[in-house]
Amino acid sequence: MIPDKAPKEEVVLGSADLKKEAHVPSFERYKELYLKSIESPDEFWGDIAKDFFWKTKHSGQFFDYNFDVTKGEIFVKCMEGASTNICYNLLDHNVHERKLGDKVAFYWEGNEPGDELTVTYRELLQKVCQFANVLKSQGVKKGDRVSIYMPMVVELVVAMLACARIGAVHSIVFAGFSAESLCERIMDSQCSLLITADGFYRGDKLINLKLLADEALQKCRDKGFPVQRCIMLKHLSKEAEESPLGSQSPPAKRSCPDLQVPWNPEVDLCWHSLIRGASEECEPEWCDSEDPLFILYTSGSTGKPKGVLLHTVSGYMLYTATTFKLVFDYQPDDVYWCTADIGWITGHSYITYGPLANGATSVLFEGLPTYPDVSRMWEIVDKYRVSKFYTAPTAIRMLMKYGSEPVQKYKRESLKVLGTVGEPINPEAWQWYYSVVGEKRCPIVDTFWQTETGGHVLTPLPAATPMKPGSATFPFFGVVPAILNESGEELEGPSEGYLVFKQPWPGVMRTVYRNHLRFETTYFKKFPGYYVTGDGCRRDKDGYYWITGRIDDMLNVSGHLLSTAEVESALVEHEAVAEAAVVGRPHPVKGESLYCFVTLTDGVTYNRTLEAELKKQVREKIGAIATPDYIQDAPGLPKTRSGKVPIMRRVLRKIACDERDLGDISTLADSSVVEQLFQNRCCTAVCDGGRDRRRGGSDCCTAARWRMATKPNQGRGGGGGGGGEHP
């Protein structure tokens, strides 16, 4: 599976200087450790576990699992009998045992240049303990679910770690999601409390977050699930005296005359009032190894979001700590910056848990890569002397459009390792990132993983792996990949097929929250004995793995996984739409764009007003990231005679891309609809006004010009994210 020797042709090698101090300095050392990790996992992970604090030690074997649905229920158990607290290991252990109390945990950089804050490990521990006591005073206890809907501020980290400290399960909802999406997630996980903020700026755009939170809470009440308490952080509306150094983020530098902060005294509580006077000491709740840590929702191919339940300590803590340390070759003097949003798995694993478990210093960024100008990222790199930088291919492709001058305005001499996440990076973007941003001296770790995997599963190691632009290279320690054909047979040598994994690693998800059957069906039923990623993969002659894209009804848009069924469901809820089909179309920046076909009810005419209503409907139901790029009037859709394939989506993908080679369409019930759809299709060129013209001459759709609606984030491939996550 792993070649005996690293290839020397058509590869890019890391610098000799990096090898001198690297944790894994050579390909030979990588292979040696990899074989140990799969042949003796108890010993491999047991050695790593010695670096953490355990209230009680585990007994018996390190792993116990079943991946074969034909042999019984699917399960993964890790370090049974052990108990600890992940917050204790991230904060108390670093402050008291490792003497890192005065080390910077986060440099917070606000949306506006000049908004900044430095938070040490000791200060972070104090604030987490205070807020943990606040949660306990509100009746939150071990096992309760807490929903968090916040911008990228230090208090977001405080809130999630306060939950972990008392054994509560946090469910973070990306602040770019709609009120409807927040409501769905609150109800599905049965959250007892919501934590939010008044609002925030994303570039020039004001987001009235409390307004959206209140709308979500009203929807919950209307559906019979009233949330009793909502704690609100004053992020934009607070006064300077509410911001002592090292506690909360500072007041915004710009005025907010349009900020709307509705207040319900029966439900709403002020973060600042609650934390004032709260004790800075809070004994951690000692949790069993397999106790839940958090729920994070991904898009589901059925249209209903999946709640992914990941377990604490023995799994998630060990895996995020180890992947962070080795994939970024973390050293104590590094300053690390992951540009993701914590609302996605990348932010969970590689802003909060992984870096803090290693005692790292990170940049926490609230803003956009293009605001107030396209040099913002490189200005921040120089300002904090960032050495390890992790972003999404979408962000790289978008910045490429502006050329090298905005990058070269800044020195970037501190950079040592560059990373990508969220989707496969095309070789052209890889070369620009390597040559222009890293000046051909920084290796690129092109990481593949998912919300479900918890951390990196295929990735280069900076000093050990010869790189191939666009390849995720080889498996991380403990991960055993295979490529299967449609019959479930393992393919050897150079091949292409379904990417699966043959055994668990510590960070893999344990179940879909409150729906274990869905967990088994989604990930294990198709090929019993394997975890099925939902991604296609190619292995080349040198044994390198190349992700070829999703093989289910999911789209990877700017590194975010979106369910076609979820978008279709939002469209057909409009009274004018009888039927909808959504496919992906290649996009030079986002990777994929949403191309929507809608069949209208009798008597309805397609026009610009309806088009705007449909876009608004999708934004409100899902969020801005799901806004359709193209909407095409489709009087009919290509359907098969048998009905086994209700809508032939491969034909729709060809139409969206204006490709006439349709393959066999003999099973279509009415082949004449295909030519009609070609005539109605949206042009590929987007007009300056954001409108497309149909080939037939009349307006048919809107191709929305892409805006950075989120910060670069998240695992690449399936499942959200992390499983696809990012800008």
XYZ file of C-alpha atoms in Angstrom:
727
model
C 0.000 0.000 0.000
C 2.812 2.433 0.889
C 5.676 2.264 -1.644
C 9.017 0.950 -0.393
C 10.797 4.093 -1.517
C 9.593 7.605 -2.139
C 9.452 8.571 -5.823
C 12.026 11.080 -7.012
C 10.497 12.066 -10.358
C 7.606 14.516 -10.860
C 7.522 15.398 -7.159
C 8.274 18.495 -5.072
C 10.465 18.042 -2.016
C 10.434 19.900 1.301
C 13.431 21.987 2.349
C 16.471 20.473 4.057
C 16.124 23.017 6.879
C 12.665 21.729 7.719
C 13.941 18.162 8.016
C 16.432 19.121 10.738
C 13.772 19.744 13.395
C 10.813 17.792 11.974
C 8.885 15.259 14.063
C 8.847 12.937 11.033
C 11.982 13.894 9.083
C 11.957 11.332 6.259
C 9.759 9.053 4.171
C 11.485 6.049 5.720
C 10.552 7.257 9.217
C 6.974 7.877 8.064
C 6.683 4.331 6.745
C 8.171 2.872 9.929
C 5.678 4.746 12.129
C 2.785 4.015 9.775
C 3.365 0.260 9.907
C 3.530 0.421 13.704
C 0.255 2.400 13.817
C -1.711 -0.232 11.883
C 0.016 -3.365 13.182
C 0.278 -2.303 16.840
C -2.313 0.457 17.357
C -2.497 -0.132 21.127
C 1.199 0.592 21.469
C 1.254 3.468 18.964
C -1.667 5.410 20.450
C -0.844 4.319 23.995
C 2.519 6.102 23.735
C 0.753 9.279 22.564
C -1.823 9.040 25.360
C 0.991 9.336 27.927
C 1.265 13.053 27.104
C -2.263 13.695 28.452
C -3.890 13.658 31.862
C -6.234 10.767 32.674
C -8.315 10.643 35.834
C -8.535 6.864 35.368
C -6.552 4.697 32.951
C -8.143 2.550 30.261
C -8.381 -1.196 30.731
C -8.222 -3.864 28.059
C -7.613 -3.327 24.347
C -7.237 0.141 22.878
C -9.846 -0.397 20.135
C -12.980 -2.491 19.926
C -15.063 -2.162 16.773
C -17.277 -3.681 14.098
C -17.391 -2.246 10.553
C -19.447 -5.103 9.066
C -23.244 -4.648 9.139
C -23.706 -8.342 8.351
C -22.083 -9.236 11.695
C -24.163 -6.980 13.918
C -24.423 -3.365 15.008
C -21.690 -0.982 13.867
C -19.664 0.417 16.748
C -16.281 1.911 17.625
C -14.973 2.060 21.180
C -11.642 3.536 22.174
C -9.838 3.379 25.537
C -12.828 2.040 27.453
C -12.503 2.574 31.184
C -10.461 5.765 30.838
C -11.812 9.067 32.102
C -10.579 12.624 31.702
C -11.738 16.096 30.671
C -10.691 17.578 27.351
C -10.895 21.170 28.619
C -8.588 20.238 31.513
C -6.033 18.868 29.032
C -6.257 21.931 26.775
C -6.044 24.562 29.514
C -5.278 23.437 33.098
C -2.623 20.954 31.976
C -0.900 23.610 29.858
C -1.105 26.312 32.526
C -0.122 24.261 35.584
C 1.930 21.260 34.443
C 3.520 22.647 31.266
C 3.926 26.164 32.691
C 2.437 27.847 29.600
C 0.125 30.235 31.477
C 1.733 33.361 30.022
C 1.961 31.983 26.496
C -0.421 33.521 23.957
C -3.272 31.163 23.085
C -4.920 33.459 20.538
C -4.150 36.632 18.670
C -7.673 37.779 17.830
C -7.892 39.894 14.669
C -11.250 41.553 14.093
C -13.064 42.330 10.889
C -11.803 45.923 11.007
C -8.032 46.474 10.861
C -7.053 47.716 14.314
C -9.540 45.499 16.164
C -7.196 43.148 17.984
C -6.784 41.287 21.239
C -4.219 38.977 22.811
C -5.387 36.176 25.112
C -3.010 33.995 27.133
C -3.617 30.438 28.267
C -4.118 31.618 31.861
C -6.663 34.249 30.809
C -8.483 31.742 28.631
C -8.673 29.262 31.518
C -10.113 31.933 33.821
C -12.781 32.962 31.318
C -13.740 29.376 30.519
C -14.152 28.600 34.219
C -16.267 31.719 34.685
C -18.586 30.847 31.814
C -18.743 27.197 32.869
C -20.058 28.434 36.219
C -22.574 30.611 34.366
C -23.831 27.576 32.441
C -24.154 25.582 35.644
C -26.094 28.467 37.243
C -28.558 28.182 34.339
C -29.104 24.515 35.066
C -26.896 23.090 32.313
C -25.473 19.731 33.338
C -23.448 16.848 31.933
C -25.013 15.439 28.758
C -27.206 18.489 28.045
C -26.966 19.954 24.541
C -26.103 23.628 24.121
C -26.487 25.427 20.795
C -23.882 28.083 19.921
C -24.555 30.598 17.116
C -21.738 33.140 17.239
C -19.232 35.041 15.104
C -15.501 34.360 15.178
C -14.734 35.921 18.549
C -12.780 34.634 21.538
C -16.045 34.086 23.410
C -16.982 31.384 20.891
C -13.960 29.365 22.028
C -14.820 30.191 25.656
C -18.388 28.926 25.194
C -17.422 25.628 23.554
C -14.705 24.863 26.128
C -17.030 25.822 29.001
C -19.467 23.197 27.690
C -16.669 20.632 27.486
C -15.550 21.495 31.029
C -18.913 20.599 32.569
C -19.591 17.647 30.243
C -22.277 19.407 28.210
C -22.458 18.679 24.467
C -21.965 21.728 22.244
C -23.707 22.034 18.909
C -22.163 24.948 17.021
C -24.163 26.348 14.120
C -22.235 28.405 11.558
C -23.271 32.056 11.895
C -23.890 32.250 8.142
C -26.771 29.788 8.383
C -30.374 30.932 8.302
C -32.877 31.058 11.174
C -34.599 28.000 9.691
C -31.346 26.011 9.716
C -30.652 27.073 13.307
C -34.173 26.050 14.340
C -33.792 22.603 12.725
C -30.528 21.963 14.535
C -31.783 23.187 17.914
C -34.816 20.924 17.679
C -33.000 17.874 16.356
C -30.414 17.935 19.151
C -32.995 19.134 21.731
C -30.795 21.959 23.003
C -31.660 23.402 26.394
C -29.944 26.759 25.836
C -28.775 29.011 22.996
C -25.658 31.218 23.086
C -25.452 33.985 20.493
C -24.291 37.581 19.911
C -25.941 40.846 18.944
C -24.348 40.960 15.527
C -21.135 41.174 13.545
C -19.702 42.526 10.328
C -18.556 40.286 7.498
C -16.557 42.758 5.500
C -18.936 45.677 4.879
C -22.049 43.604 5.528
C -23.818 43.837 8.884
C -25.283 40.552 10.150
C -28.038 41.079 12.732
C -27.374 37.791 14.473
C -29.703 38.285 17.446
C -32.543 39.019 15.045
C -31.910 35.701 13.288
C -31.560 33.882 16.617
C -34.893 35.257 17.809
C -36.543 34.205 14.559
C -35.175 30.689 15.067
C -36.398 30.569 18.667
C -39.862 31.679 17.557
C -39.907 28.883 14.974
C -38.952 26.447 17.752
C -41.840 27.703 19.892
C -44.246 27.419 16.964
C -43.187 23.790 16.548
C -43.678 22.975 20.218
C -40.063 23.156 21.386
C -39.552 26.357 23.424
C -35.917 27.062 24.406
C -35.954 28.453 27.934
C -32.773 30.555 27.894
C -30.741 32.568 25.364
C -27.429 34.153 26.433
C -26.363 37.059 24.222
C -22.867 38.510 23.903
C -22.668 42.250 23.233
C -20.118 42.192 20.448
C -21.045 45.304 18.479
C -23.163 47.167 21.014
C -21.045 47.040 24.150
C -19.147 49.911 25.704
C -15.419 50.042 26.348
C -15.799 49.502 30.096
C -17.300 46.095 29.364
C -14.049 45.003 27.734
C -11.201 44.556 30.222
C -7.988 43.463 28.523
C -7.725 39.742 28.035
C -11.383 39.009 28.578
C -13.833 39.779 25.808
C -13.202 41.081 22.339
C -12.917 44.902 22.165
C -15.665 47.258 20.994
C -16.118 47.476 17.260
C -14.196 50.248 15.512
C -17.169 51.248 13.350
C -20.572 52.535 14.402
C -23.569 50.244 13.921
C -26.650 52.444 13.431
C -28.529 49.606 11.697
C -27.881 47.027 14.416
C -31.145 45.520 15.666
C -31.084 43.817 19.068
C -34.547 42.515 20.013
C -34.876 41.542 23.673
C -37.225 39.110 25.385
C -36.745 39.472 29.173
C -38.412 36.111 29.782
C -35.756 34.286 27.738
C -32.770 36.566 27.109
C -29.787 36.982 29.400
C -26.721 39.224 28.976
C -23.345 37.440 28.785
C -21.583 40.350 30.497
C -24.019 40.612 33.392
C -23.860 36.871 34.019
C -20.090 36.609 33.924
C -19.590 39.588 36.227
C -18.848 38.109 39.622
C -18.737 34.484 38.422
C -15.952 32.471 40.039
C -12.743 31.915 38.057
C -12.487 28.402 39.432
C -14.581 25.465 38.205
C -13.814 21.826 38.876
C -13.989 19.874 35.616
C -16.552 17.130 35.122
C -14.617 13.900 34.623
C -15.990 12.171 31.545
C -15.764 8.587 30.375
C -13.720 7.944 27.281
C -16.774 7.428 25.077
C -18.891 10.275 26.490
C -20.027 12.701 23.734
C -18.115 15.936 23.209
C -20.034 17.713 20.435
C -22.623 17.399 17.700
C -21.884 19.003 14.358
C -24.364 18.954 11.499
C -23.494 18.229 7.905
C -25.665 18.242 4.827
C -27.397 14.919 4.246
C -28.084 13.434 0.817
C -31.738 13.005 1.833
C -32.068 16.741 2.439
C -32.244 16.481 6.234
C -29.040 17.559 8.035
C -27.068 14.795 9.724
C -26.048 15.289 13.343
C -22.535 13.934 13.703
C -21.685 12.891 17.238
C -17.986 12.797 18.055
C -16.599 11.452 21.302
C -14.249 13.009 23.732
C -10.701 12.278 24.798
C -9.529 8.824 23.762
C -10.711 9.417 20.257
C -11.132 13.000 19.248
C -8.596 14.582 21.638
C -5.796 12.169 20.748
C -6.464 12.355 17.026
C -6.786 16.133 16.637
C -3.735 16.691 18.847
C -1.633 14.207 16.880
C -2.714 15.257 13.402
C -2.134 18.918 14.272
C 1.333 18.219 15.665
C 2.551 16.019 12.809
C 0.731 17.336 9.733
C 1.766 20.944 10.443
C 5.012 19.817 12.095
C 4.133 22.050 15.037
C 7.063 23.485 16.997
C 6.794 25.475 20.275
C 7.772 28.809 18.674
C 5.247 28.553 15.824
C 2.396 30.976 15.222
C -0.352 29.054 13.461
C -3.294 30.403 11.476
C -6.244 28.395 10.202
C -8.586 30.695 8.278
C -11.636 28.450 8.810
C -14.771 29.329 10.721
C -15.273 27.405 13.961
C -18.812 26.666 12.754
C -17.280 23.941 10.552
C -15.274 20.861 11.536
C -11.980 22.448 10.464
C -12.489 25.154 13.056
C -13.402 22.619 15.746
C -10.378 20.405 15.097
C -7.739 22.848 13.896
C -8.550 26.155 15.589
C -9.744 24.986 18.993
C -8.988 21.421 20.019
C -5.843 20.402 18.089
C -3.803 23.605 18.571
C -4.756 24.116 22.234
C -3.961 20.463 23.033
C -0.412 21.191 21.845
C -0.087 24.503 23.693
C 0.080 26.357 20.372
C -0.347 30.053 19.620
C -2.991 30.701 16.951
C -4.503 33.598 15.038
C -8.306 33.822 15.351
C -9.657 35.916 12.461
C -13.138 37.418 12.286
C -12.946 39.022 8.852
C -12.662 38.187 5.156
C -9.527 37.614 3.037
C -10.591 40.447 0.710
C -11.567 43.107 3.269
C -10.667 45.926 3.305
C -8.383 44.855 0.448
C -7.045 41.668 -1.119
C -3.754 41.890 0.796
C -5.411 41.386 4.198
C -4.218 37.807 4.674
C -0.580 38.577 3.980
C -0.701 41.684 6.156
C -1.851 39.461 9.038
C 0.833 36.856 8.267
C 3.516 39.538 8.640
C 1.845 41.227 11.632
C 1.859 38.077 13.771
C 4.777 36.327 12.033
C 2.623 33.344 11.088
C 4.716 30.232 10.388
C 2.038 27.607 9.651
C -0.880 28.688 7.435
C -4.009 26.637 6.609
C -6.681 27.783 4.146
C -9.012 26.578 1.384
C -8.426 26.145 -2.362
C -11.413 28.439 -2.922
C -9.604 31.294 -1.167
C -6.413 30.588 -3.107
C -8.192 30.573 -6.474
C -10.042 33.751 -5.589
C -6.821 35.575 -4.586
C -5.036 34.281 -7.704
C -7.329 36.488 -9.778
C -5.594 39.558 -8.377
C -2.110 38.375 -9.327
C 1.065 38.265 -7.262
C 1.416 41.994 -6.456
C -0.984 42.016 -3.449
C 0.926 39.048 -2.009
C 4.384 40.467 -2.674
C 3.548 43.727 -0.900
C 4.347 41.761 2.270
C 7.451 39.756 3.143
C 5.908 36.472 4.444
C 9.400 35.447 5.607
C 7.962 33.713 8.676
C 6.001 31.117 6.659
C 7.299 27.534 6.882
C 4.363 25.245 6.048
C 1.252 25.907 3.942
C -1.900 23.806 4.094
C -5.123 23.361 2.130
C -8.476 22.003 3.235
C -12.089 21.683 2.092
C -11.737 20.239 -1.406
C -9.089 18.943 -3.807
C -6.780 21.729 -4.932
C -6.260 21.960 -8.671
C -2.583 21.829 -9.777
C -2.641 25.424 -11.110
C -3.746 26.819 -7.741
C -1.247 24.541 -5.969
C 1.606 25.897 -8.066
C 0.572 29.523 -7.442
C 0.267 28.900 -3.697
C 3.662 27.153 -3.641
C 5.525 29.594 -5.895
C 3.964 32.977 -5.089
C 2.786 32.675 -1.483
C 5.454 30.254 -0.247
C 8.195 31.322 -2.658
C 9.021 27.659 -3.360
C 10.356 27.092 0.162
C 7.198 26.007 2.016
C 5.808 22.486 1.571
C 2.043 22.246 1.030
C 0.054 19.765 3.123
C -2.997 19.058 0.957
C -5.289 17.439 3.526
C -8.257 15.167 2.828
C -10.745 14.476 5.608
C -14.395 14.894 6.573
C -16.601 16.047 9.410
C -17.092 12.343 10.062
C -13.383 11.516 10.303
C -12.644 14.135 12.979
C -9.218 14.889 11.521
C -6.877 14.366 8.580
C -6.963 10.889 7.016
C -4.964 11.380 3.791
C -2.218 13.993 3.916
C 1.444 14.699 3.237
C 3.810 15.293 6.157
C 5.921 18.419 5.522
C 9.431 16.951 5.778
C 8.648 13.338 4.936
C 6.355 13.227 1.898
C 7.466 14.163 -1.637
C 4.534 16.247 -2.906
C 2.533 15.921 -6.092
C 0.407 19.006 -6.854
C -3.251 18.042 -6.356
C -2.644 14.750 -4.553
C -3.543 14.081 -0.918
C -0.604 11.606 -1.085
C -0.713 8.926 1.668
C -2.741 7.885 4.735
C -2.155 9.342 8.172
C -1.147 7.031 10.997
C -3.742 4.409 11.864
C -5.730 4.947 8.651
C -6.019 2.043 6.163
C -7.531 3.137 2.824
C -8.700 0.932 -0.012
C -10.218 1.521 -3.446
C -13.214 -0.625 -4.390
C -15.025 -1.218 -7.647
C -18.823 -1.220 -7.930
C -18.888 -4.885 -6.884
C -17.034 -4.145 -3.655
C -13.781 -5.793 -4.757
C -10.518 -4.213 -3.611
C -8.437 -2.867 -6.475
C -4.657 -3.134 -6.379
C -2.038 -0.929 -7.993
C -3.024 2.018 -10.194
C -6.820 2.147 -10.091
C -9.894 4.308 -9.615
C -13.094 3.694 -7.664
C -14.741 4.190 -4.282
C -12.529 5.427 -1.432
C -13.144 3.392 1.730
C -11.343 2.734 5.006
C -10.834 -0.743 6.445
C -10.475 -0.030 10.174
C -11.174 2.821 12.617
C -8.830 5.498 13.908
C -9.374 7.317 17.228
C -11.170 10.381 15.832
C -13.806 8.704 13.660
C -17.450 9.559 14.391
C -19.416 7.118 16.525
C -22.964 7.613 15.263
C -25.487 9.975 13.727
C -27.140 11.633 16.695
C -30.380 9.823 17.622
C -30.294 7.919 14.324
C -27.845 5.031 14.432
C -29.636 3.262 11.579
C -28.913 6.224 9.314
C -25.256 6.053 10.395
C -25.042 2.393 9.400
C -26.937 2.899 6.138
C -24.940 5.941 5.030
C -21.431 4.751 5.805
C -21.387 0.942 6.070
C -24.259 -0.681 4.185
C -23.011 -0.308 0.596
C -19.769 -2.206 1.262
C -19.983 -4.282 4.480
C -16.681 -4.288 6.351
C -15.659 -0.820 5.188
C -16.293 2.816 6.108
C -17.524 4.398 2.851
C -16.415 8.027 2.425
C -18.772 8.926 -0.432
C -15.771 10.113 -2.452
C -14.189 8.729 -5.564
C -10.436 8.225 -5.603
C -7.599 7.373 -7.972
C -4.310 5.722 -7.005
C -1.362 6.302 -9.336
C 1.640 4.114 -10.148
C 3.563 5.508 -7.166
C 0.781 4.713 -4.704
C -0.378 8.340 -4.330
C -4.090 8.961 -3.678
C -6.008 11.568 -5.690
C -9.560 12.525 -4.651
C -11.783 12.683 -7.730
C -14.927 14.137 -6.121
C -18.243 13.153 -4.581
C -20.044 10.061 -5.850
C -23.378 10.835 -4.175
C -25.876 13.673 -4.427
C -23.632 16.200 -2.696
C -21.961 19.323 -4.068
C -18.717 20.850 -2.822
C -19.228 24.604 -3.099
C -16.318 26.685 -1.804
C -15.323 23.752 0.376
C -18.818 23.442 1.901
C -20.789 20.272 1.279
C -24.313 21.037 0.164
C -27.030 18.479 -0.368
C -28.796 18.731 -3.729
C -31.902 17.287 -2.037
C -31.835 20.041 0.583
C -31.684 22.798 -2.065
C -34.371 21.086 -4.151
C -36.598 20.835 -1.091
C -36.212 24.565 -0.436
C -37.121 25.392 -4.054
C -40.248 23.241 -4.228
C -41.597 24.794 -1.035
C -42.331 27.859 -3.171
C -45.914 27.689 -4.408
C -44.865 28.399 -7.999
C -42.505 25.412 -8.249
C -43.855 21.960 -9.051
C -40.512 20.185 -9.312
C -36.811 21.032 -9.024
C -33.483 19.390 -9.771
C -30.080 20.727 -8.718
C -26.693 19.757 -10.135
C -23.174 21.092 -9.898
C -21.389 23.013 -12.592
C -17.617 23.670 -12.490
C -16.688 27.108 -11.191
C -13.196 28.636 -11.530
C -13.162 29.900 -7.924
C -15.709 27.943 -5.890
C -14.971 24.552 -7.442
C -18.662 23.903 -8.050
C -21.637 26.209 -8.475
C -25.327 25.428 -8.034
C -27.260 25.045 -11.285
C -30.988 24.657 -10.615
C -33.718 23.453 -12.953
C -37.280 24.360 -11.919
C -40.553 23.166 -13.392
C -43.322 25.633 -12.626
C -46.942 24.934 -11.781
C -49.506 25.443 -14.529
C -50.234 29.063 -15.344
C -47.057 30.481 -13.755
C -44.614 32.426 -15.924
C -40.891 32.495 -15.195
C -39.585 36.039 -14.673
C -37.017 38.034 -12.706
C -39.325 38.571 -9.758
C -39.908 34.852 -9.349
C -36.213 34.205 -9.767
C -35.405 36.614 -6.941
C -38.050 34.997 -4.743
C -36.563 31.538 -5.325
C -33.067 32.701 -4.431
C -34.422 34.378 -1.309
C -36.297 31.208 -0.391
C -33.120 29.100 -0.531
C -31.135 31.680 1.468
C -33.781 31.749 4.184
C -34.176 27.975 4.362
C -30.488 27.034 4.272
C -28.227 30.074 4.250
C -26.358 32.383 1.893
C -23.817 29.698 0.998
C -26.582 27.746 -0.784
C -27.791 30.657 -2.950
C -28.243 29.296 -6.506
C -25.796 30.583 -9.089
C -28.097 29.634 -11.961
C -31.832 28.986 -12.089
C -33.240 27.680 -15.365
C -36.887 27.414 -16.350
C -37.424 23.744 -17.172
C -40.886 22.922 -18.580
C -39.870 19.245 -18.368
C -37.100 17.181 -16.747
C -35.381 14.085 -18.203
C -36.976 11.055 -16.549
C -36.635 7.346 -17.239
C -39.511 5.202 -18.412
C -39.080 2.750 -15.552
C -38.992 5.390 -12.855
C -36.032 3.636 -11.190
C -34.038 6.803 -11.785
C -36.754 9.479 -11.365
C -34.575 12.267 -12.816
C -31.508 11.528 -14.932
C -29.077 13.918 -13.273
C -26.097 12.991 -15.406
C -28.003 14.462 -18.368
C -28.761 17.630 -16.399
C -25.053 17.987 -15.523
C -24.221 17.764 -19.232
C -26.834 20.429 -20.038
C -25.543 22.731 -17.306
C -22.036 22.467 -18.818
C -23.295 22.682 -22.428
C -21.854 19.273 -23.271
C -23.710 17.508 -26.083
C -22.159 14.063 -25.620
C -24.977 12.651 -23.493
C -24.220 8.955 -23.721
C -27.114 6.484 -23.786
C -30.451 8.258 -23.283
C -32.618 5.509 -24.771
C -34.346 4.923 -21.431
C -35.724 8.472 -21.259
C -39.501 8.686 -21.241
C -39.421 11.799 -23.433
C -36.092 12.643 -25.082
C -37.491 15.863 -26.604
C -37.172 17.629 -23.232
C -33.381 17.431 -23.560
C -33.202 19.701 -26.604
C -35.640 22.088 -24.998
C -33.435 22.294 -21.900
C -30.370 22.960 -24.059
C -32.223 25.831 -25.737
C -33.217 27.290 -22.374
C -29.884 26.788 -20.644
C -28.036 29.604 -18.925
C -24.945 30.931 -20.663
C -21.569 30.460 -19.012
C -20.664 34.147 -19.165
C -21.915 36.253 -16.275
C -22.856 39.791 -17.185
C -21.620 42.717 -15.094
C -25.054 43.163 -13.638
C -25.075 39.573 -12.432
C -27.528 38.446 -15.160
C -27.196 35.745 -17.757
C -28.796 35.697 -21.168
C -30.405 32.556 -22.525
C -29.289 31.278 -25.899
C -32.825 31.815 -27.143
C -32.465 35.525 -26.396
C -34.614 36.084 -23.282
C -33.544 36.297 -19.662
C -33.668 32.912 -17.938
C -31.550 32.916 -14.856
C -29.287 34.719 -12.476
C -25.652 33.754 -12.147
C -24.870 35.315 -8.825
C -21.407 36.749 -8.633
C -19.592 34.918 -5.887
C -18.877 36.752 -2.680
C -16.803 35.480 0.189
C -19.731 34.781 2.459
C -17.708 32.736 4.909
C -14.151 32.417 6.039
C -12.040 29.644 4.547
C -12.608 26.417 6.483
C -13.040 22.766 6.585
C -12.253 19.113 5.981
C -12.232 18.153 2.406
C -14.351 15.585 0.706
C -17.644 14.335 2.072
C -19.733 15.052 5.052
C -19.407 18.773 5.451
C -16.112 19.343 5.766
C -14.651 18.815 7.093
C -15.964 16.821 5.537
C -16.075 19.597 3.071
C -15.811 22.871 4.848
C -14.539 26.354 3.875
C -14.880 29.696 2.411
